[in-house]
The first five atom37 places (N, CA, C, CB, O) and aatype in JSON, in Angstrom:
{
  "aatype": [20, 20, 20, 20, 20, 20, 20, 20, 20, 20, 20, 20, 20, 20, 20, 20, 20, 20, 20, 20, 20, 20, 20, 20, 20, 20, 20, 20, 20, 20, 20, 20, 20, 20, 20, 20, 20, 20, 20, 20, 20, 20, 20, 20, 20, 20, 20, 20, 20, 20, 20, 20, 20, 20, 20, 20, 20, 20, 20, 20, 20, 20, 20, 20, 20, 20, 20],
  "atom_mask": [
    [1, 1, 1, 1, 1],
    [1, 1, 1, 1, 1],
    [1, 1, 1, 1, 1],
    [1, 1, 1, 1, 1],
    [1, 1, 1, 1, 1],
    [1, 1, 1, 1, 1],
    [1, 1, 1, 1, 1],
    [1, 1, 1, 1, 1],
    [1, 1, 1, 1, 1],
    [1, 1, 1, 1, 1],
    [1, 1, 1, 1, 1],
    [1, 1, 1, 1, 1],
    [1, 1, 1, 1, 1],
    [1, 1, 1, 1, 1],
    [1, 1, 1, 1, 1],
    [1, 1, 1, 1, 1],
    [1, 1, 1, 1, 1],
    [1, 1, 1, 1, 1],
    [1, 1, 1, 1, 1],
    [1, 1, 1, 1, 1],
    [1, 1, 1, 1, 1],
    [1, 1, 1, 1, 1],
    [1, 1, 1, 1, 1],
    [1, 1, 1, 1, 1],
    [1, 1, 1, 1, 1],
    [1, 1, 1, 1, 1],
    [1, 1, 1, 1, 1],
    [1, 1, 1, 1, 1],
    [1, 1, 1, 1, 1],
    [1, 1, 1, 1, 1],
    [1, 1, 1, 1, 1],
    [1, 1, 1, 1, 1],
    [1, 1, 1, 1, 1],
    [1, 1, 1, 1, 1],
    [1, 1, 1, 1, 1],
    [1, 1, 1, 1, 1],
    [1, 1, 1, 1, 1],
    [1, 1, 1, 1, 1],
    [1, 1, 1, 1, 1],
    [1, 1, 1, 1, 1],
    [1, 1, 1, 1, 1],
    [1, 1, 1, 1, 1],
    [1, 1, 1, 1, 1],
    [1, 1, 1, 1, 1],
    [1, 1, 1, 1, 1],
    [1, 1, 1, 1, 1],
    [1, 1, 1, 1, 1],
    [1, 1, 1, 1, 1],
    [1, 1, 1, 1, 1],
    [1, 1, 1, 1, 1],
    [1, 1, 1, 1, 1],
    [1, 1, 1, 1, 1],
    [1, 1, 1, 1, 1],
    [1, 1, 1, 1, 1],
    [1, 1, 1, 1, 1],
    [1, 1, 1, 1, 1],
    [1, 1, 1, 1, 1],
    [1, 1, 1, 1, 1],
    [1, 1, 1, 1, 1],
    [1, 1, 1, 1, 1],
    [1, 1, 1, 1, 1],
    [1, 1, 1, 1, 1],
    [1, 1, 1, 1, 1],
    [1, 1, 1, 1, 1],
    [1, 1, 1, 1, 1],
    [1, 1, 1, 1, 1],
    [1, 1, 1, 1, 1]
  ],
  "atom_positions": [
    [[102.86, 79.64, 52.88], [102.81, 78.2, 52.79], [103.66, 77.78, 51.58], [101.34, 77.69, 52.67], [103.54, 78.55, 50.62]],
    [[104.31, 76.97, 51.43], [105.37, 76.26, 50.51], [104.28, 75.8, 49.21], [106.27, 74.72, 51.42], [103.2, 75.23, 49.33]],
    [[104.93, 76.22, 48.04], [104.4, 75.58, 46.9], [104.08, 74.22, 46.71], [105.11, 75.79, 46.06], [103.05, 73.91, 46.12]],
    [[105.19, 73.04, 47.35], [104.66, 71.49, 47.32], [103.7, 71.12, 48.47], [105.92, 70.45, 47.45], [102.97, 70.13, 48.41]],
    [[103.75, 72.01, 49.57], [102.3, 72.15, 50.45], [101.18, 72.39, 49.34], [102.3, 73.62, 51.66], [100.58, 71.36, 49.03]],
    [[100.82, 73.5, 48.71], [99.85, 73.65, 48.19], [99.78, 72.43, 46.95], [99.81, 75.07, 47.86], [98.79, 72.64, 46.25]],
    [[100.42, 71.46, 46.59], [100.64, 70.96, 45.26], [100.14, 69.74, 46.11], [102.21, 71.06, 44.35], [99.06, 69.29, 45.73]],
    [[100.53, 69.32, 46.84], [99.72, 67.87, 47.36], [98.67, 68.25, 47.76], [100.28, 66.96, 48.5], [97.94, 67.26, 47.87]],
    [[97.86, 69.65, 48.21], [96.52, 69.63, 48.52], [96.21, 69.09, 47.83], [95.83, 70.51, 48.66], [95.67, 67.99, 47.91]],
    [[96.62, 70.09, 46.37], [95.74, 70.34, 44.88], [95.44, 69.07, 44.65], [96.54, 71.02, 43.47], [94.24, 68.91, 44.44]],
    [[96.34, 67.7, 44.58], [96.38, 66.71, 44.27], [95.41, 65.71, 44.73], [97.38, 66.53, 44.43], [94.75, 64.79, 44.24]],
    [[95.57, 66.17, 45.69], [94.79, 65.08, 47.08], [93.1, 65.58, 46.79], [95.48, 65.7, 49.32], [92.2, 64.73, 46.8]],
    [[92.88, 66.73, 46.6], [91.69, 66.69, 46.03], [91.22, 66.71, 44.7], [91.23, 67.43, 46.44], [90.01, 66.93, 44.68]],
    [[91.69, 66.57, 43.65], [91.64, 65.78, 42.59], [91.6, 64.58, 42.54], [92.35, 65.95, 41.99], [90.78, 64.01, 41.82]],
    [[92.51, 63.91, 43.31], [92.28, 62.39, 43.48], [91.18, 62.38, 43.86], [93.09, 61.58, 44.34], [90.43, 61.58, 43.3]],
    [[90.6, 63.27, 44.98], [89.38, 62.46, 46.2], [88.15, 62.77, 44.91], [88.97, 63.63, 48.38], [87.42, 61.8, 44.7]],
    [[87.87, 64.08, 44.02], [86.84, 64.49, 43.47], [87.18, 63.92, 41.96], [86.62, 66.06, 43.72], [86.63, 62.92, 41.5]],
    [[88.12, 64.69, 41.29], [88.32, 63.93, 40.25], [88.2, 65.47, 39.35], [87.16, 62.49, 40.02], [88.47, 65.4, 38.15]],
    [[87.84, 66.68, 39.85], [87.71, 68.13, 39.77], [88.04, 68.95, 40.89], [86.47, 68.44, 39.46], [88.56, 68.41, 41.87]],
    [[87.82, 70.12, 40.9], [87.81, 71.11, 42.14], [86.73, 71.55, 42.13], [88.73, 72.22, 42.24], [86.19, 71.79, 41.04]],
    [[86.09, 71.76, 43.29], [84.94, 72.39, 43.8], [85.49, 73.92, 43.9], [84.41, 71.68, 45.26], [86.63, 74.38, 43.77]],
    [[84.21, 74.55, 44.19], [84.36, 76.04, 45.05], [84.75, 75.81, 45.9], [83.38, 76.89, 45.44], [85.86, 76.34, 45.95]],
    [[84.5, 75.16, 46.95], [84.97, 75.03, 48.06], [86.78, 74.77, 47.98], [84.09, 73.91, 48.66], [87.59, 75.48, 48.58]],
    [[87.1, 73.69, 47.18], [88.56, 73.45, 46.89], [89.67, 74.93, 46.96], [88.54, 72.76, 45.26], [90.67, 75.32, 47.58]],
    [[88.59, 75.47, 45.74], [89.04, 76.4, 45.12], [89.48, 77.24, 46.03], [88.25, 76.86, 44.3], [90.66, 77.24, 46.4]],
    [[88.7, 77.95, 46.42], [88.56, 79.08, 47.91], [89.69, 78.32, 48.49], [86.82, 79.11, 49.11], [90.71, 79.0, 48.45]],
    [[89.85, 77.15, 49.02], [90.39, 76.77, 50.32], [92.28, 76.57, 49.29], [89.3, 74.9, 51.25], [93.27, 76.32, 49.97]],
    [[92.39, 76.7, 48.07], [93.77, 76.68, 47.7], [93.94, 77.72, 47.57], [94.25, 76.02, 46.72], [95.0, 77.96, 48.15]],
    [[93.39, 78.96, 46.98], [93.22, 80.68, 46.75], [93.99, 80.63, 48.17], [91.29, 81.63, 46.64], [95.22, 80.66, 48.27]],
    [[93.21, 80.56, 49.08], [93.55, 81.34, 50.75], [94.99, 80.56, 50.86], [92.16, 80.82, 52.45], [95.93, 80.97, 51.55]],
    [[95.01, 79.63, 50.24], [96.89, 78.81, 50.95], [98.0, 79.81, 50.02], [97.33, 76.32, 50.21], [98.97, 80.41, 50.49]],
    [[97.57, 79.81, 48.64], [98.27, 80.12, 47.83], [98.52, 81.96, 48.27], [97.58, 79.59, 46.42], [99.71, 82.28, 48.2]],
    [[97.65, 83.02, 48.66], [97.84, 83.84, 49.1], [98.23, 84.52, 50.5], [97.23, 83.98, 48.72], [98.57, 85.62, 50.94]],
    [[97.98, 83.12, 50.99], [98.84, 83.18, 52.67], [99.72, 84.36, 53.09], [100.01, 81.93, 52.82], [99.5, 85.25, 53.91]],
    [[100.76, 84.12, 52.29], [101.8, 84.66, 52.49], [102.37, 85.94, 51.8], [102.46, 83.79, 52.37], [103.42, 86.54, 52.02]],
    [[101.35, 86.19, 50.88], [101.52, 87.72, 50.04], [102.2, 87.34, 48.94], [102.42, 89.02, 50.8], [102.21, 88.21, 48.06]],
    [[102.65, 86.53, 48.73], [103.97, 86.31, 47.67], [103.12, 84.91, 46.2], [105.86, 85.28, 49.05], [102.65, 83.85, 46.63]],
    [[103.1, 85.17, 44.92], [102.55, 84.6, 44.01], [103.57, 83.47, 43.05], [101.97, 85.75, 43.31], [103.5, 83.3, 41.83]],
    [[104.34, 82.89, 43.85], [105.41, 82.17, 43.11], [105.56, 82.02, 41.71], [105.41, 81.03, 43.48], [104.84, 82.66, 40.94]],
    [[106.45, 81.22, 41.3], [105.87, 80.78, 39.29], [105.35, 79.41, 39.58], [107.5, 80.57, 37.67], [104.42, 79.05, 38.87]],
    [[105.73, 78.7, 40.36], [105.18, 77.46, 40.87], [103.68, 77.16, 40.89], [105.62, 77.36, 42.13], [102.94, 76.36, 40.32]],
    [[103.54, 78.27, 41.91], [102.36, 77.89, 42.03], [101.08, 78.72, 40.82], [102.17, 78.14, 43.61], [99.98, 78.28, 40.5]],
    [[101.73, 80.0, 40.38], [101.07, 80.61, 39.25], [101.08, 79.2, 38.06], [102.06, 82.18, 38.71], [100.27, 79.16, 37.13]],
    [[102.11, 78.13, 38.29], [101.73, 77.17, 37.22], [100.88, 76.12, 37.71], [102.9, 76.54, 36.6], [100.28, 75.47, 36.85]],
    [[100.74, 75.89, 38.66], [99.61, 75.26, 39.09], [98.28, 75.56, 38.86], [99.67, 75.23, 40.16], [97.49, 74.66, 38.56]],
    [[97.84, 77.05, 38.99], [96.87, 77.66, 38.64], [96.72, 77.26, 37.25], [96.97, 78.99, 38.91], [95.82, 76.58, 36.75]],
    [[97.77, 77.79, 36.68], [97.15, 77.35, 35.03], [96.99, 76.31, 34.49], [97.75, 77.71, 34.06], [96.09, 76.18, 33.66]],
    [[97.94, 75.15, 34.86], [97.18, 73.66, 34.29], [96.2, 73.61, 34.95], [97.86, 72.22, 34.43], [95.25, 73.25, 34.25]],
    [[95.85, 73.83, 36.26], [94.22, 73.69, 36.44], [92.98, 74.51, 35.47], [93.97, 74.22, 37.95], [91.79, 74.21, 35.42]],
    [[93.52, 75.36, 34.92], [92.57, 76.2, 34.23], [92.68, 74.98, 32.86], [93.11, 78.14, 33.95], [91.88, 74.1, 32.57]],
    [[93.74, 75.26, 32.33], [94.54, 74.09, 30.72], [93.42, 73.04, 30.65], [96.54, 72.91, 31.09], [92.45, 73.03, 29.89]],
    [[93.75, 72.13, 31.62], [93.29, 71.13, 31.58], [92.02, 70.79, 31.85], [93.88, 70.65, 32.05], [91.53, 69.7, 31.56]],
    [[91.27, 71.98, 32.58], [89.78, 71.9, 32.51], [88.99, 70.74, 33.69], [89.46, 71.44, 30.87], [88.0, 70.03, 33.57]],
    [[90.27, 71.02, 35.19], [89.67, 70.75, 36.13], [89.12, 71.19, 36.89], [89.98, 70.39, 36.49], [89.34, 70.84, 38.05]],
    [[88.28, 72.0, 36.64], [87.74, 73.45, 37.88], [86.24, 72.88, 37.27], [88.35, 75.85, 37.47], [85.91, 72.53, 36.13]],
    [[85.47, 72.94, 38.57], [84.1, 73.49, 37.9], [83.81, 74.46, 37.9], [83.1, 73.17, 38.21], [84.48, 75.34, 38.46]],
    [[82.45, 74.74, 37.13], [82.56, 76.26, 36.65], [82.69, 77.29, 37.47], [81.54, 76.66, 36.0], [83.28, 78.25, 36.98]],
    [[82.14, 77.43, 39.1], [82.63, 78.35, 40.13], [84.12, 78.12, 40.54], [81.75, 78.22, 41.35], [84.91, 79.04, 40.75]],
    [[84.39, 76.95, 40.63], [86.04, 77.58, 40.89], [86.61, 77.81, 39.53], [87.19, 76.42, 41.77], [87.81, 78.05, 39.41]],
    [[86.04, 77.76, 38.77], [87.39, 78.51, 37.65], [87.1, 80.15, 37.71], [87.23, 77.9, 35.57], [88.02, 80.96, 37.83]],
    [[86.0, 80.47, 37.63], [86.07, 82.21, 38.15], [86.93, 82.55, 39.4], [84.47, 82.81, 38.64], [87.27, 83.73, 39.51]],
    [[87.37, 81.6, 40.42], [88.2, 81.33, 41.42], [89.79, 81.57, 40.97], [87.88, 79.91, 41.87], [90.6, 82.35, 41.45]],
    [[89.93, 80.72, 40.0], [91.22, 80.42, 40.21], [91.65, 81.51, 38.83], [91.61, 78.57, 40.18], [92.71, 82.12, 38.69]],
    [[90.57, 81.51, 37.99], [90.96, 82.97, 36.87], [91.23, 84.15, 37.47], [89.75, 83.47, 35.88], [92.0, 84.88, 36.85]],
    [[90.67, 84.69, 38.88], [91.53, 85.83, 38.75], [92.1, 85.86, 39.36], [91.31, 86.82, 38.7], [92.3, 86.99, 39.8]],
    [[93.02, 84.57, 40.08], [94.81, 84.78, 40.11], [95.53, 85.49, 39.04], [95.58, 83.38, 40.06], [96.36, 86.38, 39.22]],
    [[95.09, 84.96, 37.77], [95.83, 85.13, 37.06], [95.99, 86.44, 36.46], [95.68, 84.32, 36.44], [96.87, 86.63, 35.62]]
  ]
}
């Protein structure tokens, strides 16, 4: 799946929540690993979500071990 695919999810549910859920989380994990391949794009997506401290606390164990 294309990095600005996964970047308007990300977005679109931040707008709708205002955080990421587990559920979010899980459901960008599975887009972002689709395809076998870990871009820098989207490895930077991961991390301002971690930076900035929009995860709740189950999806940030989510999205930490992308990294």
């Amino acid at each position: 799946m294309s990095a600005s695919t996964i970047e308007r999810t990300f977005r679109r549910m931040l707008y709708k929540n205002g955080r990421l859920s587990k559920n979010d989380a899980n459901e960008l994990r599975k887009m972002i690993l689709a395809d076998g391949y870990f871009s820098k794009s989207e490895k930077k997506l991961v991390s301002q979500a971690i930076e900035n401290d929009l995860l709740d606390e189950p999806a940030f164990e989510i999205f930490l071990d992308l990294l």
